[in-house]
mmCIF file of C-alpha atoms in Angstrom:
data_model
loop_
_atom_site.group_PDB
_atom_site.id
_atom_site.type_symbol
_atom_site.label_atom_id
_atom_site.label_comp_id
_atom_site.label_asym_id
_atom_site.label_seq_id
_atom_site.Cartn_x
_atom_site.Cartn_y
_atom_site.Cartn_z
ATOM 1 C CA UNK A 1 104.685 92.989 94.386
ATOM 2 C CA UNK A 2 102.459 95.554 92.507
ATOM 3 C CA UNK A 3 100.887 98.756 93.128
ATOM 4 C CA UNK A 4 97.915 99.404 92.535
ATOM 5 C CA UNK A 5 96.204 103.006 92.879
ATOM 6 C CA UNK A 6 92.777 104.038 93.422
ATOM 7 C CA UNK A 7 90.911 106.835 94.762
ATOM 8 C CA UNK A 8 89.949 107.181 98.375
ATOM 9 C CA UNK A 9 91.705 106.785 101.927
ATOM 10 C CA UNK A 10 92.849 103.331 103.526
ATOM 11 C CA UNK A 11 89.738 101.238 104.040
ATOM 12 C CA UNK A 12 87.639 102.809 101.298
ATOM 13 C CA UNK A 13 85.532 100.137 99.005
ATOM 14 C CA UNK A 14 88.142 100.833 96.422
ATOM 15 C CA UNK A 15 90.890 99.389 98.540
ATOM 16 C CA UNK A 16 89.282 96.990 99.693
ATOM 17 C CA UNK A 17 88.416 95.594 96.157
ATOM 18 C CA UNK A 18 91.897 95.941 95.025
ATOM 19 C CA UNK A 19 93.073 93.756 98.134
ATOM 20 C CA UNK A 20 90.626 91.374 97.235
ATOM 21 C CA UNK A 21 91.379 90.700 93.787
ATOM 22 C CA UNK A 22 94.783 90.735 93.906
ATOM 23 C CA UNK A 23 94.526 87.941 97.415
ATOM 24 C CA UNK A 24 92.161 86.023 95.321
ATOM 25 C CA UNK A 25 94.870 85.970 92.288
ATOM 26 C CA UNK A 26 97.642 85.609 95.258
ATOM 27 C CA UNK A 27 99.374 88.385 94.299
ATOM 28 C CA UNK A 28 100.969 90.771 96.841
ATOM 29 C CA UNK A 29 99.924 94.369 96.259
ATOM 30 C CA UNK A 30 100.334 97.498 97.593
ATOM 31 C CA UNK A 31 97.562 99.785 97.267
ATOM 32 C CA UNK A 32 97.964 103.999 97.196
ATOM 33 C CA UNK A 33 95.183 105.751 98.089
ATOM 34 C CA UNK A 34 94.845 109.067 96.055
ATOM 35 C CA UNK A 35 92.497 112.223 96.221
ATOM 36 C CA UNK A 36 90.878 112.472 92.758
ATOM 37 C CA UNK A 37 90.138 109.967 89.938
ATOM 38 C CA UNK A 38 92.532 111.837 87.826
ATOM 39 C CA UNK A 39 95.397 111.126 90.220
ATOM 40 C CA UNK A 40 94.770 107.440 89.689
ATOM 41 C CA UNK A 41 94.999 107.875 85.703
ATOM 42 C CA UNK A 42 98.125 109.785 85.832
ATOM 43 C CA UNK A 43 99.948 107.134 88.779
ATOM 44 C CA UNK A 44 99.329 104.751 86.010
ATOM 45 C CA UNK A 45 100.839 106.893 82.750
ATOM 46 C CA UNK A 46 103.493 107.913 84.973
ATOM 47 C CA UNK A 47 104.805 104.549 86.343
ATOM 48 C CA UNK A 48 104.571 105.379 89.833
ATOM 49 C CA UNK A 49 101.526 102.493 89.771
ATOM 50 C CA UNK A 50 101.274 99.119 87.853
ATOM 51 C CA UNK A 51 97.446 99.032 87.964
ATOM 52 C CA UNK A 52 94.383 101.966 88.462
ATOM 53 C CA UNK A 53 91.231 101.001 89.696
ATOM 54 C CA UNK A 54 88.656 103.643 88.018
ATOM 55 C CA UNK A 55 84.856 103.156 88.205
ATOM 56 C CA UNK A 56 83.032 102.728 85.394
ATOM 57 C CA UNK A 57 79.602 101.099 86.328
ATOM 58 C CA UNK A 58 77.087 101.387 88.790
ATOM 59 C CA UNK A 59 74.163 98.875 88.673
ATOM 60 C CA UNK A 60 71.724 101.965 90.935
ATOM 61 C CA UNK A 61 74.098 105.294 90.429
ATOM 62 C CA UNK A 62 74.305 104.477 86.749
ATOM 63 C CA UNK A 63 77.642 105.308 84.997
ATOM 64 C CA UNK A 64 80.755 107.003 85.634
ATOM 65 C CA UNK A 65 81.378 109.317 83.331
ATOM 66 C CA UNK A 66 84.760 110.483 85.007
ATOM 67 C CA UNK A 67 86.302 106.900 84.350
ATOM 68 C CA UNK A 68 85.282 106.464 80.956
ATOM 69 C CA UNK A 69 86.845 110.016 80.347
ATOM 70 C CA UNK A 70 90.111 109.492 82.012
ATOM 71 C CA UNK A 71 90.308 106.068 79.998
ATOM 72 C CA UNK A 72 89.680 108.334 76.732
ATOM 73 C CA UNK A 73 91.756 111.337 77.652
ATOM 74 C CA UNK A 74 94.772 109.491 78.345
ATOM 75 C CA UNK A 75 94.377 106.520 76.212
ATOM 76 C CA UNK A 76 94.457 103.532 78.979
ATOM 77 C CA UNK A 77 94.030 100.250 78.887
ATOM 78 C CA UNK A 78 91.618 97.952 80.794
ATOM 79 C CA UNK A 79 92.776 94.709 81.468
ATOM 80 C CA UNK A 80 90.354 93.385 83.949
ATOM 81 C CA UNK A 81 86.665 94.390 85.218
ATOM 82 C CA UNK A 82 86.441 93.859 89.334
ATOM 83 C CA UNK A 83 82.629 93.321 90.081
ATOM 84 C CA UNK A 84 82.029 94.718 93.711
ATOM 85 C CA UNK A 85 79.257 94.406 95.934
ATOM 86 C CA UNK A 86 79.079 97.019 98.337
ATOM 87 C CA UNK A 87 77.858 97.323 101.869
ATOM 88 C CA UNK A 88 77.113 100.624 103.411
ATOM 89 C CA UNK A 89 77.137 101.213 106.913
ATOM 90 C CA UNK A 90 75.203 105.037 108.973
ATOM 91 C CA UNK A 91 78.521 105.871 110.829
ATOM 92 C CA UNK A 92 78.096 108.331 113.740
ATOM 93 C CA UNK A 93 80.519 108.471 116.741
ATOM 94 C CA UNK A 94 79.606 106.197 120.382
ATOM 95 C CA UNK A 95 76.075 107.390 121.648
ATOM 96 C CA UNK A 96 74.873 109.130 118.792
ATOM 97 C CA UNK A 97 71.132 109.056 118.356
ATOM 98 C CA UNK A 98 69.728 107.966 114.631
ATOM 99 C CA UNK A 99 66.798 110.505 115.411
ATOM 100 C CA UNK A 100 69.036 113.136 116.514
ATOM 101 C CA UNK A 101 71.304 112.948 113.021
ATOM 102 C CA UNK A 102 70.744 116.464 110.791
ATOM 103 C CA UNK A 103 73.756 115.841 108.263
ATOM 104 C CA UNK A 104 74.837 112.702 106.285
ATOM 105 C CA UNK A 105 77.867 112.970 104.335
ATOM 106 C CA UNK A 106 78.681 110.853 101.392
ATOM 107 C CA UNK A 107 80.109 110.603 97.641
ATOM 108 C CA UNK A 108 77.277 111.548 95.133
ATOM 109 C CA UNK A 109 76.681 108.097 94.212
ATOM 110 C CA UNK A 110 76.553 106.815 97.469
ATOM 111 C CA UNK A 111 74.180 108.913 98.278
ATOM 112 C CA UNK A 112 72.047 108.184 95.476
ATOM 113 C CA UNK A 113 72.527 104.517 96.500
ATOM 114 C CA UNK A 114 71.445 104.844 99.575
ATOM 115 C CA UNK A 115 68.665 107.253 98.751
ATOM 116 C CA UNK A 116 65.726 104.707 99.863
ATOM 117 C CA UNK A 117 66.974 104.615 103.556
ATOM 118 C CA UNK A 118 67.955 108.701 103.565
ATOM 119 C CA UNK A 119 64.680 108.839 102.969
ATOM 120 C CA UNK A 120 63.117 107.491 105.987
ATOM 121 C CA UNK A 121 64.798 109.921 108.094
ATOM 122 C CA UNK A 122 63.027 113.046 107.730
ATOM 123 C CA UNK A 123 65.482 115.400 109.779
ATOM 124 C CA UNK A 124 68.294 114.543 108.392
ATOM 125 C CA UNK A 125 69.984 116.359 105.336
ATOM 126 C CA UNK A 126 72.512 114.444 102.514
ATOM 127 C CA UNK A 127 75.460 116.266 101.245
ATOM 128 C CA UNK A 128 77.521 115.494 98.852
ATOM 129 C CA UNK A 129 81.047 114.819 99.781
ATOM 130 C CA UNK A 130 84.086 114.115 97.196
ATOM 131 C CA UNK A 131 85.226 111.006 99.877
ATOM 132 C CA UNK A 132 83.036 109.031 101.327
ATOM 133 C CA UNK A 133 85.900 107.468 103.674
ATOM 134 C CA UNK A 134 87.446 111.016 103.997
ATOM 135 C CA UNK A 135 83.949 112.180 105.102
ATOM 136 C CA UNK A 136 83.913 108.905 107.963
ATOM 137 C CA UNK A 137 87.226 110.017 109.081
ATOM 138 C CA UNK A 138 85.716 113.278 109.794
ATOM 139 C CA UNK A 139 82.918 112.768 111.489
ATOM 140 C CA UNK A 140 85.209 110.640 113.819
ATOM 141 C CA UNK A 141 87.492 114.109 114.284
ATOM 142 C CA UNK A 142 84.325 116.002 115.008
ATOM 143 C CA UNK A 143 82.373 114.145 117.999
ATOM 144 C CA UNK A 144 79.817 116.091 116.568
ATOM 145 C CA UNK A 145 76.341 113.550 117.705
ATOM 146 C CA UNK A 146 74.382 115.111 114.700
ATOM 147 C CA UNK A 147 76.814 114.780 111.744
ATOM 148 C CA UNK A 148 77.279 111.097 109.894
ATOM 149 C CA UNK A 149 78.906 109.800 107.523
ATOM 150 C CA UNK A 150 77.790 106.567 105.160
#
């Protein structure tokens, strides 16, 4: 088994990706969720994970600069690129109201991504979060009807 680190909470796309490649390969992995890009970088260095899953690229957001610094700063290694379509869901808690939402959380460049539909709802506000699963998990906690969470 391997262990593979990225950054986010169970669930995010970055886990989701890792558990994907690694099925597709058939190789068991354990993923480990971690709060900052950085944390990834130094799992890797300092053994505690095999593998690192850092962004790099993204085809509407545009580049990373944070992973192409980490792999600079501490000299790593890709060995494999893990192309990822993503799907983004509005989550709200039961019986919210899409009219009645006044704050979307998300990462930056989810936000950006999603920036067509944000949009098209005029009374609604995006803010930046550093986890966009973090951010779902929240709004969950909350029951707040207004707040969301992409």
């Amino acid at each position: 088994m391997v262990i593979a680190a990225y950054q986010g909470i169970d669930g995010a796309h970055s886990d989701v990706a890792l558990r994907a490649h690694f099925r597709d390969r058939k190789v068991e992995v354990e993923t480990l969720g971690l709060p900052t890009y950085r944390d990834v970088a130094v799992a890797v260095l300092s053994g505690r994970a095999r593998y690192g899953l850092l962004p790099l690229e993204n085809s509407i957001a545009g580049t990373f600069r944070d992973g192409y610094d980490l792999i600079a700063r501490y000299e790593l290694r890709p060995v494999r690129e893990i192309v990822w379509r993503m799907q983004h869901r509005l989550l709200g808690i039961a019986g919210a109201e899409l009219s009645k939402i006044r704050v979307i959380e998300a990462h930056p460049s989810v936000l950006e991504e999603c920036g067509r539909f944000l949009a098209t709802l005029s009374g609604a506000r995006a803010v930046p979060a550093l986890d966009t699963g973090l951010s779902a998990r929240q709004v969950a906690e909350r029951q707040d009807p207004t707040i969301a969470a992409i």
